[in-house]
CSV table of C-alpha atoms in Angstrom, one decimal:
chain,number,residue,atom,x,y,z
A,1,MET,CA,-7.8,-30.1,-13.5
A,2,ALA,CA,-11.1,-28.3,-13.3
A,3,ASP,CA,-12.8,-28.4,-9.9
A,4,GLY,CA,-16.3,-28.2,-11.1
A,5,LYS,CA,-16.7,-24.7,-9.6
A,6,GLY,CA,-16.1,-22.4,-12.5
A,7,GLY,CA,-13.2,-24.2,-14.2
A,8,VAL,CA,-10.4,-23.3,-11.7
A,9,LEU,CA,-7.4,-25.6,-11.7
A,10,VAL,CA,-7.0,-27.4,-8.4
A,11,ASP,CA,-3.9,-29.2,-7.4
A,12,ALA,CA,-4.4,-32.8,-6.4
A,13,GLU,CA,-1.8,-32.4,-3.6
A,14,GLY,CA,-3.6,-29.3,-2.2
A,15,VAL,CA,-0.4,-27.3,-2.2
A,16,TYR,CA,-0.2,-23.8,-3.5
A,17,PHE,CA,2.2,-20.8,-3.7
A,18,LEU,CA,1.1,-17.2,-3.8
A,19,GLY,CA,3.1,-14.3,-5.3
A,20,VAL,CA,2.1,-10.7,-4.8
A,21,ASP,CA,3.6,-7.6,-6.6
A,22,ILE,CA,2.7,-4.1,-5.5
A,23,GLY,CA,3.6,-1.9,-8.5
A,24,THR,CA,3.5,1.7,-9.4
A,25,TYR,CA,0.0,1.7,-10.9
A,26,GLU,CA,-1.3,-1.7,-10.1
A,27,SER,CA,-1.0,-4.7,-7.8
A,28,LYS,CA,-1.0,-8.2,-9.0
A,29,ALA,CA,-1.3,-11.7,-7.4
A,30,VAL,CA,-0.7,-15.1,-8.8
A,31,LEU,CA,-1.5,-18.5,-7.3
A,32,THR,CA,0.4,-21.5,-8.6
A,33,ASN,CA,0.2,-25.2,-7.9
A,34,LEU,CA,3.0,-27.4,-6.9
A,35,GLU,CA,4.1,-27.9,-10.5
A,36,GLY,CA,4.3,-24.1,-11.0
A,37,ARG,CA,1.2,-23.8,-13.2
A,38,ILE,CA,-0.9,-20.7,-12.7
A,39,VAL,CA,-4.1,-21.6,-10.9
A,40,HIS,CA,-5.5,-18.0,-10.7
A,41,HIS,CA,-4.4,-14.4,-10.9
A,42,GLU,CA,-5.9,-11.1,-9.9
A,43,VAL,CA,-5.0,-7.4,-10.7
A,44,ILE,CA,-6.0,-4.2,-8.9
A,45,SER,CA,-5.3,-0.8,-10.3
A,46,HIS,CA,-4.4,2.0,-8.0
A,47,GLN,CA,-3.2,5.6,-8.2
A,48,MET,CA,0.1,7.2,-7.7
A,49,ILE,CA,-0.3,10.5,-5.8
A,50,VAL,CA,1.4,13.4,-7.5
A,51,PRO,CA,1.1,16.4,-5.1
A,52,LYS,CA,3.2,18.6,-7.5
A,53,PRO,CA,5.4,18.1,-10.6
A,54,GLY,CA,8.4,15.8,-9.8
A,55,LEU,CA,6.8,14.3,-6.7
A,56,ALA,CA,5.3,10.8,-6.7
A,57,GLU,CA,3.9,9.0,-3.6
A,58,HIS,CA,1.9,6.0,-2.5
A,59,ASP,CA,-0.3,5.7,0.6
A,60,ALA,CA,1.2,2.6,2.2
A,61,ASP,CA,-2.0,1.6,4.0
A,62,GLY,CA,-4.4,2.6,1.2
A,63,VAL,CA,-2.4,1.0,-1.6
A,64,TRP,CA,0.2,-1.5,-0.3
A,65,TRP,CA,-1.8,-3.1,2.6
A,66,HIS,CA,-5.2,-2.6,1.1
A,67,ASP,CA,-4.2,-4.2,-2.2
A,68,PHE,CA,-2.4,-7.1,-0.6
A,69,CYS,CA,-5.4,-8.0,1.6
A,70,LEU,CA,-7.9,-7.6,-1.2
A,71,LEU,CA,-5.8,-9.7,-3.7
A,72,VAL,CA,-5.5,-12.5,-1.2
A,73,GLU,CA,-9.2,-12.4,-0.4
A,74,ARG,CA,-10.1,-12.5,-4.1
A,75,ILE,CA,-7.7,-15.4,-4.8
A,76,LEU,CA,-9.2,-17.4,-1.9
A,77,GLN,CA,-12.8,-16.6,-3.0
A,78,ALA,CA,-12.2,-17.4,-6.7
A,79,THR,CA,-10.4,-20.7,-6.1
A,80,ARG,CA,-12.3,-21.8,-3.0
A,81,ILE,CA,-9.1,-23.1,-1.4
A,82,SER,CA,-8.2,-22.8,2.2
A,83,SER,CA,-5.5,-20.4,3.3
A,84,ASP,CA,-3.9,-23.4,5.0
A,85,GLN,CA,-3.2,-24.8,1.5
A,86,ILE,CA,-0.9,-21.8,0.7
A,87,LYS,CA,2.5,-23.0,1.8
A,88,ALA,CA,4.5,-19.9,0.8
A,89,ILE,CA,3.9,-16.3,-0.1
A,90,GLY,CA,6.4,-14.2,-2.0
A,91,CYS,CA,6.0,-10.4,-2.1
A,92,SER,CA,7.6,-7.7,-4.2
A,93,ALA,CA,7.0,-4.0,-4.3
A,94,ILE,CA,8.3,-1.0,-6.2
A,95,ALA,CA,12.0,-0.9,-5.5
A,96,PRO,CA,14.0,0.6,-4.1
A,97,ALA,CA,11.5,1.5,-1.4
A,98,VAL,CA,11.8,2.1,2.3
A,99,LEU,CA,8.8,2.8,4.5
A,100,PRO,CA,9.6,4.2,8.0
A,101,VAL,CA,7.0,3.1,10.6
A,102,ASP,CA,6.3,4.0,14.2
A,103,ARG,CA,6.3,1.6,17.2
A,104,GLU,CA,2.9,0.3,16.3
A,105,GLY,CA,3.9,-0.4,12.7
A,106,LYS,CA,1.9,2.5,11.3
A,107,PRO,CA,3.6,4.5,8.4
A,108,PHE,CA,5.0,7.9,9.3
A,109,GLY,CA,3.6,9.2,6.0
A,110,ARG,CA,3.4,8.5,2.3
A,111,LEU,CA,6.1,6.5,0.5
A,112,PHE,CA,8.2,8.3,-2.0
A,113,CYS,CA,7.9,6.3,-5.2
A,114,THR,CA,10.9,5.4,-7.4
A,115,VAL,CA,10.0,8.1,-9.9
A,116,SER,CA,9.9,10.9,-7.3
A,117,ILE,CA,12.7,13.5,-7.4
A,118,ARG,CA,12.7,13.1,-3.6
A,119,ALA,CA,13.4,9.4,-3.7
A,120,PRO,CA,15.9,8.6,-0.9
A,121,TRP,CA,18.3,6.4,-3.0
A,122,ARG,CA,19.1,9.4,-5.2
A,123,ARG,CA,21.2,10.8,-2.3
A,124,PHE,CA,23.3,7.7,-2.2
A,125,GLU,CA,24.3,7.5,-5.9
A,126,SER,CA,27.7,9.1,-5.3
A,127,TRP,CA,28.5,7.1,-2.2
A,128,SER,CA,31.6,4.9,-2.1
A,129,ILE,CA,31.3,1.4,-0.8
A,130,ASP,CA,33.2,2.5,2.3
A,131,SER,CA,30.7,5.2,3.2
A,132,ALA,CA,27.8,2.9,2.5
A,133,MET,CA,29.2,0.3,4.8
A,134,GLN,CA,29.7,2.9,7.5
A,135,CYS,CA,26.1,3.8,7.3
A,136,VAL,CA,25.0,0.2,7.5
A,137,SER,CA,27.2,-0.3,10.5
A,138,LYS,CA,25.5,2.6,12.3
A,139,VAL,CA,22.1,1.3,11.5
A,140,ARG,CA,23.0,-2.2,12.8
A,141,GLN,CA,24.2,-0.7,16.0
A,142,ARG,CA,20.8,0.9,16.6
A,143,PHE,CA,18.6,-1.9,15.2
A,144,ILE,CA,15.8,-3.0,17.6
A,145,TYR,CA,14.0,-6.2,16.8
A,146,ALA,CA,10.3,-7.1,17.3
A,147,GLY,CA,9.7,-9.4,20.3
A,148,GLY,CA,12.3,-7.8,22.5
A,149,ARG,CA,15.3,-9.4,20.9
A,150,THR,CA,18.3,-7.2,20.5
A,151,GLU,CA,20.8,-9.5,18.8
A,152,ASP,CA,21.8,-8.7,15.2
A,153,PRO,CA,20.6,-11.5,12.8
A,154,LEU,CA,23.4,-10.6,10.4
A,155,ASP,CA,25.9,-11.8,13.0
A,156,GLN,CA,24.2,-15.1,13.6
A,157,LYS,CA,25.6,-18.3,12.2
A,158,ALA,CA,23.5,-20.1,9.6
């Protein structure tokens, strides 16, 4: 239904869900109501950094975090809903992607995009399942969790 503030659909229950996708050349957000109908959407274009042929990078703070924050801000302004009314947020980004961060959560550097010849997953294409599981095991043994917890959530019972 229209809310009288520019024709934006408003859910009578006041319950919304937000989806955000950070893509290679643009970031998108969509707000849906409880029935799954699109209430509003936003798109932001951004650049992929190509330092030289074959290399493709994103600035994680300048693209990923900036776009996420700006998309949420635009959705809230356009719809005039409260952030409390958003009951769930789903995020996706270019995949596969891994962004190493320091202890303060700051990126070590730029992210290698999926189209980069340096993309980390290319090294793993020839791995067997056994060698991949050995790597996962080593990572789990060294995993440190935020908040001082040291248990491995993969070992916890659901």
